[in-house]
mmCIF file of C-alpha atoms in Angstrom:
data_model
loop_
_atom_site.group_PDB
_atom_site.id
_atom_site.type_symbol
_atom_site.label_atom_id
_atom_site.label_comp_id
_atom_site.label_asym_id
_atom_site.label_seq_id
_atom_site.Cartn_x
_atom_site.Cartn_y
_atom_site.Cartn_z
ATOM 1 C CA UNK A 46 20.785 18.472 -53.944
ATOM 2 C CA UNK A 47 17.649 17.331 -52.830
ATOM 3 C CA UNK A 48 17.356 13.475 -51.838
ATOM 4 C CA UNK A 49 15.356 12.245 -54.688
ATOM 5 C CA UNK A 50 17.801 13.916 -57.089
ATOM 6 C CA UNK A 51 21.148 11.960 -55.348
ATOM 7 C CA UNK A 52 19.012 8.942 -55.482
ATOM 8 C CA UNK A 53 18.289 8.997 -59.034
ATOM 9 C CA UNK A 54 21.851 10.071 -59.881
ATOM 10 C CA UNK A 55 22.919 7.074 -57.977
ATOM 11 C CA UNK A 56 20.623 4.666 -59.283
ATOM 12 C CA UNK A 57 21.787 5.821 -62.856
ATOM 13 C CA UNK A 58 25.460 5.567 -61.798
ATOM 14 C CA UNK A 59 24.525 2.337 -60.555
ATOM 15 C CA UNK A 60 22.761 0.644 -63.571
ATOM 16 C CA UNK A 61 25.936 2.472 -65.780
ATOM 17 C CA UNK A 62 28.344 0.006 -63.766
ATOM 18 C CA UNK A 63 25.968 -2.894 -63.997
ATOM 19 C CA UNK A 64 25.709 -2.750 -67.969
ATOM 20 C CA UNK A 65 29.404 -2.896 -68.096
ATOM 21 C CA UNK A 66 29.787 -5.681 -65.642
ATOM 22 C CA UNK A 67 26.911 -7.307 -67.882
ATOM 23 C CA UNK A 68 28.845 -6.825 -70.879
ATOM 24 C CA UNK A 69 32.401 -8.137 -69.246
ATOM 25 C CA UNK A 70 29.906 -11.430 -68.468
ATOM 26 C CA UNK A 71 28.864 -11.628 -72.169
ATOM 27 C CA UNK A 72 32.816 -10.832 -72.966
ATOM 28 C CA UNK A 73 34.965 -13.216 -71.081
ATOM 29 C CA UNK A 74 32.688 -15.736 -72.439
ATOM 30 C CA UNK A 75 34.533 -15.018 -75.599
ATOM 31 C CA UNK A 76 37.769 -14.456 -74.173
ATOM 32 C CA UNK A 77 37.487 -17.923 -72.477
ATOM 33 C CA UNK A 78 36.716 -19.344 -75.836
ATOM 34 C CA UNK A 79 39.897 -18.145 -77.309
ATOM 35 C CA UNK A 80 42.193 -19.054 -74.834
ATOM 36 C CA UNK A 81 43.879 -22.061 -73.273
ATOM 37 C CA UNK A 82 45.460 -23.497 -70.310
ATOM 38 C CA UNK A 83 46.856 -20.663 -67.306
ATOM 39 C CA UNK A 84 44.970 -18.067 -69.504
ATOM 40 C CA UNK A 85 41.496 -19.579 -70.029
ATOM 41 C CA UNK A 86 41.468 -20.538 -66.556
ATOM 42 C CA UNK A 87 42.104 -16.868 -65.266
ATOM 43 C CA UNK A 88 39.270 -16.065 -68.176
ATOM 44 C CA UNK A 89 36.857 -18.157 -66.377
ATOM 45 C CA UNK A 90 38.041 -16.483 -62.452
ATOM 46 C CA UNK A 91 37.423 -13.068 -64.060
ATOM 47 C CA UNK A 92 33.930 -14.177 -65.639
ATOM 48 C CA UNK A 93 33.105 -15.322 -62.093
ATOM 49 C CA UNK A 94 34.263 -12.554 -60.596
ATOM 50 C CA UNK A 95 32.053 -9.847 -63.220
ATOM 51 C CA UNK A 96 29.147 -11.962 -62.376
ATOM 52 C CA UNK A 97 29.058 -11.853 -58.661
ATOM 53 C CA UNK A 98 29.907 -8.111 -58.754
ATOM 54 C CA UNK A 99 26.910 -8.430 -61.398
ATOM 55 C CA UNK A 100 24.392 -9.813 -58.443
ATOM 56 C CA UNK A 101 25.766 -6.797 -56.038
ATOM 57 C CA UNK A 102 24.665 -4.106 -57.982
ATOM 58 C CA UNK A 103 21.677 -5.693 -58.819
ATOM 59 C CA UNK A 104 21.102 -5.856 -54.992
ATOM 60 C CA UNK A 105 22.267 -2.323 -54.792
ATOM 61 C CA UNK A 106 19.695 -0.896 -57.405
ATOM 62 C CA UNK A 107 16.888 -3.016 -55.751
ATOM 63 C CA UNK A 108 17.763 -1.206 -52.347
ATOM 64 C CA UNK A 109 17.481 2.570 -53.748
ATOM 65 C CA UNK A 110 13.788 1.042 -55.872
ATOM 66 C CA UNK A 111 14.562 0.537 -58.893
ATOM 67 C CA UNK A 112 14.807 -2.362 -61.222
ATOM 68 C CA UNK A 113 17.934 -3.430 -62.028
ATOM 69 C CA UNK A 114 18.343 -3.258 -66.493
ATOM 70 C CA UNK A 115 18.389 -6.497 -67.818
ATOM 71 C CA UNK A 116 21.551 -7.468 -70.045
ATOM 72 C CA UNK A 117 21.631 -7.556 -73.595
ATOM 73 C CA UNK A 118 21.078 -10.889 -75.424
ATOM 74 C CA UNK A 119 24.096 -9.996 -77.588
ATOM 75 C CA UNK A 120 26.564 -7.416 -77.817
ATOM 76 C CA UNK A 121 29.125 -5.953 -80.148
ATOM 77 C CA UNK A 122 32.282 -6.172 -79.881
ATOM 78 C CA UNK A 123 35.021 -3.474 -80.403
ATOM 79 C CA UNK A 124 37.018 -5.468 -82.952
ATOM 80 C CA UNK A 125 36.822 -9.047 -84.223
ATOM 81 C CA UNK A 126 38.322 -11.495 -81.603
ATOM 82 C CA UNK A 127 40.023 -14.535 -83.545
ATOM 83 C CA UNK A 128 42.778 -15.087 -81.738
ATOM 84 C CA UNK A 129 44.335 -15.757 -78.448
ATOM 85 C CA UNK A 130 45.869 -12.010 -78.836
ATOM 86 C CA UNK A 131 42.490 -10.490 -79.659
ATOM 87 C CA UNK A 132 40.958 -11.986 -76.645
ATOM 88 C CA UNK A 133 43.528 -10.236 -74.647
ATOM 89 C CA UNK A 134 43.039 -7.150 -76.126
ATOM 90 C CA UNK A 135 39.446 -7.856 -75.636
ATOM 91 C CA UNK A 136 39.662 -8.543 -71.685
ATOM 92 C CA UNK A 137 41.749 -5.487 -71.032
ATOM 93 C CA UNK A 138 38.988 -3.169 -73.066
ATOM 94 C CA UNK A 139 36.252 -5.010 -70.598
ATOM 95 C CA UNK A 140 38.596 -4.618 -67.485
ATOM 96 C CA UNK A 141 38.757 -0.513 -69.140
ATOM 97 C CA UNK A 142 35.352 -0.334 -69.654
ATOM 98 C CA UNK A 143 34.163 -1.565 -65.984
ATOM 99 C CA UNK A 144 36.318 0.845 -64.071
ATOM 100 C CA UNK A 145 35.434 3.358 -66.258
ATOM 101 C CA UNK A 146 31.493 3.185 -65.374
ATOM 102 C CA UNK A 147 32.711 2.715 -61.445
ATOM 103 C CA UNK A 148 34.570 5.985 -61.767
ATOM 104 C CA UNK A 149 31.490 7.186 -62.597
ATOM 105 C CA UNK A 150 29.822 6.043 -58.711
ATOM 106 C CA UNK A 151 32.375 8.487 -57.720
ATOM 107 C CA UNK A 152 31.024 11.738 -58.697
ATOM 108 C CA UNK A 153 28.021 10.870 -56.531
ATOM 109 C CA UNK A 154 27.080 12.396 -53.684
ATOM 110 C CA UNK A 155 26.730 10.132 -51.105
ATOM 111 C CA UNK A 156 30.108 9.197 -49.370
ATOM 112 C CA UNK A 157 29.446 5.690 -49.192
ATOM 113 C CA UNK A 158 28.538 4.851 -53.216
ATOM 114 C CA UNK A 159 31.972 7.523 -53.750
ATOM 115 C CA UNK A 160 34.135 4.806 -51.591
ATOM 116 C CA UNK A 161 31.977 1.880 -53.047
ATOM 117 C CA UNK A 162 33.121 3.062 -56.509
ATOM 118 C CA UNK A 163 36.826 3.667 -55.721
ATOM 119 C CA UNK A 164 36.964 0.978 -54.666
ATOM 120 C CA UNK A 165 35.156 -1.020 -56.983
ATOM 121 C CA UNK A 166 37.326 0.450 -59.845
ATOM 122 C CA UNK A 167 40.775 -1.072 -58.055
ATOM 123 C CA UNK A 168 40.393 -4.909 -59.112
ATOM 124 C CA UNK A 169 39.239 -4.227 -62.872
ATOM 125 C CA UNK A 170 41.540 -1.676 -63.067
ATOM 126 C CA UNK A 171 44.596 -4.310 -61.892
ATOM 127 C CA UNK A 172 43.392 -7.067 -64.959
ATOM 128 C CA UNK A 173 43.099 -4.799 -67.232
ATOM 129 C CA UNK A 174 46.906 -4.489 -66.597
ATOM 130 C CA UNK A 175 47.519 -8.045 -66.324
ATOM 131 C CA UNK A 176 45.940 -8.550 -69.134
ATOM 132 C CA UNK A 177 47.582 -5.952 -71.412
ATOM 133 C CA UNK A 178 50.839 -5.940 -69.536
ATOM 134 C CA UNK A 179 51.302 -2.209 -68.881
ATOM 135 C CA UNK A 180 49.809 0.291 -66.221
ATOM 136 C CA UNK A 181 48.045 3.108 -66.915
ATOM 137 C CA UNK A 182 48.709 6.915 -64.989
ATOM 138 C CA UNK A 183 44.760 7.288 -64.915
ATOM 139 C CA UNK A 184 42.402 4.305 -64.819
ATOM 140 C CA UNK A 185 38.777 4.968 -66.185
ATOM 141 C CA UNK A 186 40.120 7.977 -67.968
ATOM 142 C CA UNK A 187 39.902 8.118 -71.674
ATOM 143 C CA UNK A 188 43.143 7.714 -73.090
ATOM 144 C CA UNK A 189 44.208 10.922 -75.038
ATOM 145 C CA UNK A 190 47.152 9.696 -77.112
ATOM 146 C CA UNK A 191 49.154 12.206 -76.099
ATOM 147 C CA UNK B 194 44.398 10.171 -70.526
ATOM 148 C CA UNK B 195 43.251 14.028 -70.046
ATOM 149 C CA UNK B 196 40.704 14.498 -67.493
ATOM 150 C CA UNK B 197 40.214 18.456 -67.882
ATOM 151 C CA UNK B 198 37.719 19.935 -65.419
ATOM 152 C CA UNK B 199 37.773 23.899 -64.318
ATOM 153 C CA UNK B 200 40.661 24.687 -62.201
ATOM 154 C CA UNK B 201 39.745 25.018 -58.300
ATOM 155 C CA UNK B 202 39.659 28.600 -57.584
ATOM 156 C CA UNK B 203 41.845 29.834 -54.588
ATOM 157 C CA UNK B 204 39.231 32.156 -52.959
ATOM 158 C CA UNK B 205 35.900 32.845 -53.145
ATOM 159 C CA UNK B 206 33.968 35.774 -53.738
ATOM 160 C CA UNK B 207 32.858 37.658 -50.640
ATOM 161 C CA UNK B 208 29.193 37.351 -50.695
ATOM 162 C CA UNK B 209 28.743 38.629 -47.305
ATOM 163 C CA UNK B 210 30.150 42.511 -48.898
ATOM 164 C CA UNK B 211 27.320 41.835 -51.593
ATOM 165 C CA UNK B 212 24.328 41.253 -49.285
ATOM 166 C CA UNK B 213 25.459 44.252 -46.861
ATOM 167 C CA UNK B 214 24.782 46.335 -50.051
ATOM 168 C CA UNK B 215 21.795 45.071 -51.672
ATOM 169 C CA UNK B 216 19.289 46.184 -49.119
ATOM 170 C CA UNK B 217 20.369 50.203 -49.612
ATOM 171 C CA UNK B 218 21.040 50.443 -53.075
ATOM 172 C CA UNK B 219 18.645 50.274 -56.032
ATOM 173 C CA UNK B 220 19.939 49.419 -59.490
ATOM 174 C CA UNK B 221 19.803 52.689 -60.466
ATOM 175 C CA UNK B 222 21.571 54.082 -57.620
ATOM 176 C CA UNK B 223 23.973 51.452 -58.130
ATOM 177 C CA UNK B 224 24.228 52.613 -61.940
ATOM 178 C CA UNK B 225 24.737 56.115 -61.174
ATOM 179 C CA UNK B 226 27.432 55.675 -58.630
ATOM 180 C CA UNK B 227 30.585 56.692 -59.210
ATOM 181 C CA UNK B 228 34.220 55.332 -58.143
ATOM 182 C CA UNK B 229 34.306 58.073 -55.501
ATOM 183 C CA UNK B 230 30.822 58.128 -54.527
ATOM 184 C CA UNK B 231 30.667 54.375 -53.749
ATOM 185 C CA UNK B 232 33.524 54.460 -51.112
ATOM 186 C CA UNK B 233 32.029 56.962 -49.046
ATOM 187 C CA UNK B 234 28.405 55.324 -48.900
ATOM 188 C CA UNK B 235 30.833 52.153 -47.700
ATOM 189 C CA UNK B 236 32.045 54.261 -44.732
ATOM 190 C CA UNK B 237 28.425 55.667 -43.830
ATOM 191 C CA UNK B 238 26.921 52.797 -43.871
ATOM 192 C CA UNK B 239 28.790 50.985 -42.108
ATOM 193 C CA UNK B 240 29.715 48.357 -44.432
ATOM 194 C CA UNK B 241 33.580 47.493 -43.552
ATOM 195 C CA UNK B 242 34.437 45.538 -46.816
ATOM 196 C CA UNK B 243 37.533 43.200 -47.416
ATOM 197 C CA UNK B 244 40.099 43.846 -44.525
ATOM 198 C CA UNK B 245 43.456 44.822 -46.250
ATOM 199 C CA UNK B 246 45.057 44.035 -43.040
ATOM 200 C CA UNK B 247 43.515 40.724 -42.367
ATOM 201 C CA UNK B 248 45.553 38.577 -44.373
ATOM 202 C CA UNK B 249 44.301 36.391 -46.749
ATOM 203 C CA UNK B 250 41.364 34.244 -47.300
ATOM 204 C CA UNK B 251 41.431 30.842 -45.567
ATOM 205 C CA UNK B 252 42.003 27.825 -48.087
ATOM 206 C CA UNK B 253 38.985 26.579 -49.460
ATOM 207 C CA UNK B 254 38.918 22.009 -48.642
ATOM 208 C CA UNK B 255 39.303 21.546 -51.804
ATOM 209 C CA UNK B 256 42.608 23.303 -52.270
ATOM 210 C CA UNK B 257 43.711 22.094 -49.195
ATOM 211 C CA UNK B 258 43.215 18.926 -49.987
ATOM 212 C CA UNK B 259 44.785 19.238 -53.575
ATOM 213 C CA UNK B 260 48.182 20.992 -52.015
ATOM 214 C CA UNK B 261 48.183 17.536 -49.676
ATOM 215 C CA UNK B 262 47.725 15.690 -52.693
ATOM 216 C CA UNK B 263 50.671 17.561 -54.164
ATOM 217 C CA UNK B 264 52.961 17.254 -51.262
ATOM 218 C CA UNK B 265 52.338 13.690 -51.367
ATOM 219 C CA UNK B 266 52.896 13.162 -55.294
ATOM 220 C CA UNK B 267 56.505 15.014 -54.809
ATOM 221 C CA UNK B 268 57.624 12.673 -51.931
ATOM 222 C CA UNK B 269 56.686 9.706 -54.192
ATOM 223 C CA UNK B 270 58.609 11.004 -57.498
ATOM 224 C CA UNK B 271 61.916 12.032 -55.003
ATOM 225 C CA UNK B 272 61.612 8.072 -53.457
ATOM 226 C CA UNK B 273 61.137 6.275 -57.112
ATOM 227 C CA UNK B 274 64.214 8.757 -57.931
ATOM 228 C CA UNK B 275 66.081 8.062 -55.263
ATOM 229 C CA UNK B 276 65.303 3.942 -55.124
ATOM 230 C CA UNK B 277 66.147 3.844 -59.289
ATOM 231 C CA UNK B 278 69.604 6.429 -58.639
ATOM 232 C CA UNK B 279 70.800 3.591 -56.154
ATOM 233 C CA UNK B 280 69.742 0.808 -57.601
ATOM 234 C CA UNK B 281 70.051 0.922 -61.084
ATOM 235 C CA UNK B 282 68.790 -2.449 -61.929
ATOM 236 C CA UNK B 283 65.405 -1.589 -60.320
ATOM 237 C CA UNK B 284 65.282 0.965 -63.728
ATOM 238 C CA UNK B 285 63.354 -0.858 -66.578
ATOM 239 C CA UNK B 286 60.672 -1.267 -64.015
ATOM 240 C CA UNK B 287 60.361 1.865 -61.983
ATOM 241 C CA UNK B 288 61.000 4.329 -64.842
ATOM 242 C CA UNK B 289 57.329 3.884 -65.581
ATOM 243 C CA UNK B 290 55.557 4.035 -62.501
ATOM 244 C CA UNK B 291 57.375 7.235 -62.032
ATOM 245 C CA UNK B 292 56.397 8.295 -65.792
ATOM 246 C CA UNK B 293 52.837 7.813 -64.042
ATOM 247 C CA UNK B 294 53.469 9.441 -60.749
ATOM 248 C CA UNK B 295 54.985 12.823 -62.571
ATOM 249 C CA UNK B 296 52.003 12.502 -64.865
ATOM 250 C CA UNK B 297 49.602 12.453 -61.405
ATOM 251 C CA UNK B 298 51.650 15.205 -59.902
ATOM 252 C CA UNK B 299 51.328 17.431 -63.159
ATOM 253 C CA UNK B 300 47.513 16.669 -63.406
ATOM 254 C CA UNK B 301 47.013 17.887 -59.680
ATOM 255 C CA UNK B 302 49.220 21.107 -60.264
ATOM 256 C CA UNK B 303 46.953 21.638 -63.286
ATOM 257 C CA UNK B 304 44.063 22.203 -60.787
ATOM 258 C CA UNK B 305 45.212 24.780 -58.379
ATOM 259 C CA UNK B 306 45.266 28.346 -59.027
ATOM 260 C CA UNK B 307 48.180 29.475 -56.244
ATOM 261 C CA UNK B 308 46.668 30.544 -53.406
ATOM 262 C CA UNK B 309 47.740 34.012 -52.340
ATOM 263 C CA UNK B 310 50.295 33.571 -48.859
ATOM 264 C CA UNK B 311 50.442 29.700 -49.955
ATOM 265 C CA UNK B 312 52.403 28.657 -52.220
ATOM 266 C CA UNK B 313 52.390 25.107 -54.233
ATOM 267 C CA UNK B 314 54.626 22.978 -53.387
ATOM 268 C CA UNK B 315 57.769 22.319 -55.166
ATOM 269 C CA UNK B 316 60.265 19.914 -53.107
ATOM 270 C CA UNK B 317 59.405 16.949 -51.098
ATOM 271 C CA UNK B 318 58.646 17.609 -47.578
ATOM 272 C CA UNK B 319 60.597 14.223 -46.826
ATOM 273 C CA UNK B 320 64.014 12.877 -48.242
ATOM 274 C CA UNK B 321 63.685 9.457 -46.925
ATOM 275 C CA UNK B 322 67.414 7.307 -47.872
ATOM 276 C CA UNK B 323 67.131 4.733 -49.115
ATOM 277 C CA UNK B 324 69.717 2.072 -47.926
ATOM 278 C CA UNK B 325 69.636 -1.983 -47.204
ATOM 279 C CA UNK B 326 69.096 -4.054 -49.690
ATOM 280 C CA UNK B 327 67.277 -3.448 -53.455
ATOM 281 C CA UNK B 328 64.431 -5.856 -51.692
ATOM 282 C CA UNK B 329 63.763 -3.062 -48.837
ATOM 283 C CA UNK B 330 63.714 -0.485 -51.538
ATOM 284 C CA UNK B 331 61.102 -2.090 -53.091
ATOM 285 C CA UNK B 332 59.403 -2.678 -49.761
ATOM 286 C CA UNK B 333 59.321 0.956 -48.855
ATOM 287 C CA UNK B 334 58.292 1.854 -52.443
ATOM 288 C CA UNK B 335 55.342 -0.378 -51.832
ATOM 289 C CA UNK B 336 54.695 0.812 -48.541
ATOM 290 C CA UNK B 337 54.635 4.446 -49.502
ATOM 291 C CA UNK B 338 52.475 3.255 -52.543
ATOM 292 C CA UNK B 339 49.843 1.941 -50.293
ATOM 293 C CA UNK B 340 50.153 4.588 -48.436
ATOM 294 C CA UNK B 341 49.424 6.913 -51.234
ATOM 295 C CA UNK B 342 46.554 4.589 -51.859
ATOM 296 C CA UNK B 343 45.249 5.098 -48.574
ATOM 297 C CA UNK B 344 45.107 8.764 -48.575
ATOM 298 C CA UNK B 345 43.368 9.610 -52.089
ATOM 299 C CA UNK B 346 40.743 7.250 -50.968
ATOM 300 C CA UNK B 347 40.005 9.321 -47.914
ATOM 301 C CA UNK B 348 40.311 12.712 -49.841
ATOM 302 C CA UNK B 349 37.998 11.770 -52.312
ATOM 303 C CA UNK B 350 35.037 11.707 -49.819
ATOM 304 C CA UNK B 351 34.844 15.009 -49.446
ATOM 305 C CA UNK B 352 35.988 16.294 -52.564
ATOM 306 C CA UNK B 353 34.115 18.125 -55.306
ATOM 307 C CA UNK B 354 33.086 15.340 -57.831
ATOM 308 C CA UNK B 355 36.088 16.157 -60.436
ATOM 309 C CA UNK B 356 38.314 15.962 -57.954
ATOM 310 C CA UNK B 357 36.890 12.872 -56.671
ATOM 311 C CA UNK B 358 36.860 10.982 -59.751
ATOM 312 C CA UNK B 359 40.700 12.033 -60.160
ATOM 313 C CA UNK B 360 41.888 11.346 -56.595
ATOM 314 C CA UNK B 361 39.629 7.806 -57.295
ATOM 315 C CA UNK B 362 41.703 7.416 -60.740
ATOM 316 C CA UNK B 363 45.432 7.864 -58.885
ATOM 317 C CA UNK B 364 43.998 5.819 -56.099
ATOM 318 C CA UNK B 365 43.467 2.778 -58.611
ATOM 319 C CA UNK B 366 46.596 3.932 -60.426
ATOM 320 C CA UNK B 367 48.853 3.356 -57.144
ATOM 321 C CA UNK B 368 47.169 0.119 -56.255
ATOM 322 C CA UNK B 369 48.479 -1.099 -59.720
ATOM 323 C CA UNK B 370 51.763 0.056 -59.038
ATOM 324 C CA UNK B 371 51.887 -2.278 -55.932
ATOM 325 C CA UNK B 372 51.176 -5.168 -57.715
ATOM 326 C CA UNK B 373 53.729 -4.006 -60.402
ATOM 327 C CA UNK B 374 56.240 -3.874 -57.514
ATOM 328 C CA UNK B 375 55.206 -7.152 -56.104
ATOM 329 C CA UNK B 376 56.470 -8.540 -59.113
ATOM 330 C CA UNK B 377 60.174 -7.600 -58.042
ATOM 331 C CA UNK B 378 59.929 -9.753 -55.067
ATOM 332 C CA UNK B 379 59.384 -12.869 -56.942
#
């Protein structure tokens, strides 16, 4: 694989793992709005937490020479969220859907971006089980139902 | 979950017999050929072909690395057995994690294609006892998870990008589990 095609794989790898950290942003905000106490507090760590992994992929992308994708003004949301138990539900799918797009660094080429996105996927992948109380045997896997 | 991808083959095909050929032999020579004809045009020119005698193939990384990832999987499933056999209590929270672990160890199995003279592994290659206290169990549990942790991380640099993404997966998988087992300590 020549240099400029790694690149651009990685770039798009990249920019896949900042949309979803962009949408966990947009997200927690409503989880945080749902919640109370313990649990809206730990909301508002993971929020923090999406955005500064948010400003290192940005940094990332800029590095390889590429712009960074802007986030959406809005997005849609896989169910309604009306309820404390919704916004749960709602932080685990954003945990899901982060270490999902990291897996995704790890089909790259280059060794470092591979480790970068193992290791990126660990931490979603650990609230998304905090916040829907069970583990998973394959993190950033579909689920099959099986 | 299913990731699916092609199974890793255990050899590959000899390319080096291929090119010796291609030189001498036009298609339609090739064509016209016959299964005795082709054996003695081997012999005169000089082309030695696979080596019955050689034994077989050496393992390919990626295998290598999958029957390491296998060996490893087993020794985890035989300590979660062992840890839940002697304590008992330890059950309702470990019956999971090894739900996951057997689920790892059948995904990884699902890759390999038994490599002739090699064999996949079967039985742990360690039979640790577990003994003390139900807190050291869970220690050592945690230990070997980290462990486990540890080693996909390094496998997956190397590894062909399926294989990455699933050592990467198991990786993130275990690193759950030691949170999951830091639980017990409280």
């Amino acid at each position: 694989m020549s240099t400029a095609v790694a690149d651009a794989a990685a770039v798009t790898a990249l920019q896949g793992a900042l949309a979803a950290e962009n949408a966990a942003v947009y997200g927690y905000g409503i989880v945080g709005s749902m919640l109370s106490g313990g649990e809206q507090a730990a909301a508002t760590t993971d929020w923090k937490l999406h955005q500064e992994a948010r400003d290192t992929l940005d940094a990332m992308i800029s590095k390889l020479g590429a712009t960074p994708a802007p986030a959406n003004a809005v997005y849609g949301l896989p169910f309604p969220v009306t309820n404390a138990n919704a916004a749960r539900q709602l932080a685990a799918a954003l945990e899901e859907g982060v270490t999902r797009a990291y897996l995704g660094l790890v089909a790259v080429t280059d060794p470092t971006l591979r480790a970068f996105g193992a290791l990126a996927m660990q931490p979603p992948a650990q609230r998304a089980v905090t916040w829907r109380g069970t583990t998973t045997a394959f993190p950033g896997f579909p689920e099959s139902g099986t | 979950m299913t990731p699916n991808p092609p199974r890793v083959a255990a050899r590959t095909v000899n390319a080096g017999f291929v090119a010796c050929l291609e030189p001498m032999l036009r298609r339609r020579q090739l064509l016209a050929a016959s299964i005795t004809t082709v054996p003695a045009f081997l012999v005169l020119s000089g082309c030695a072909g696979p080596d019955p005698l050689a034994g077989p193939p050496p393992l390919s990384p990626d295998v290598r690395g999958l029957l390491a990832a296998v060996t490893a999987e087993t020794n985890l499933v035989f300590l979660y057995n062992e840890c839940i056999s002697v304590y008992s209590g330890l059950a309702p929270t470990l019956r999971p994690l090894l739900a996951e672990h057997e689920a790892h160890l059948a995904q990884l199995r699902s890759r390999i294609i038994e490599p002739p003279g090699k064999s996949v592994p079967t039985k742990p290659s360690a039979r640790p006892r577990v003994t003390g206290s139900q807190q050291g169990a869970v220690t050592s549990l945690s230990a070997a998870e980290r462990s486990a942790v540890t080693a996909n991380l390094h496998r997956l640099l190397a590894a062909a990008p399926d294989l990455a993404q699933l050592y990467a997966s198991i990786a993130a998988s275990e690193a759950t589990h030691v949170t999951a087992l830091a639980g017990l300590h409280q």
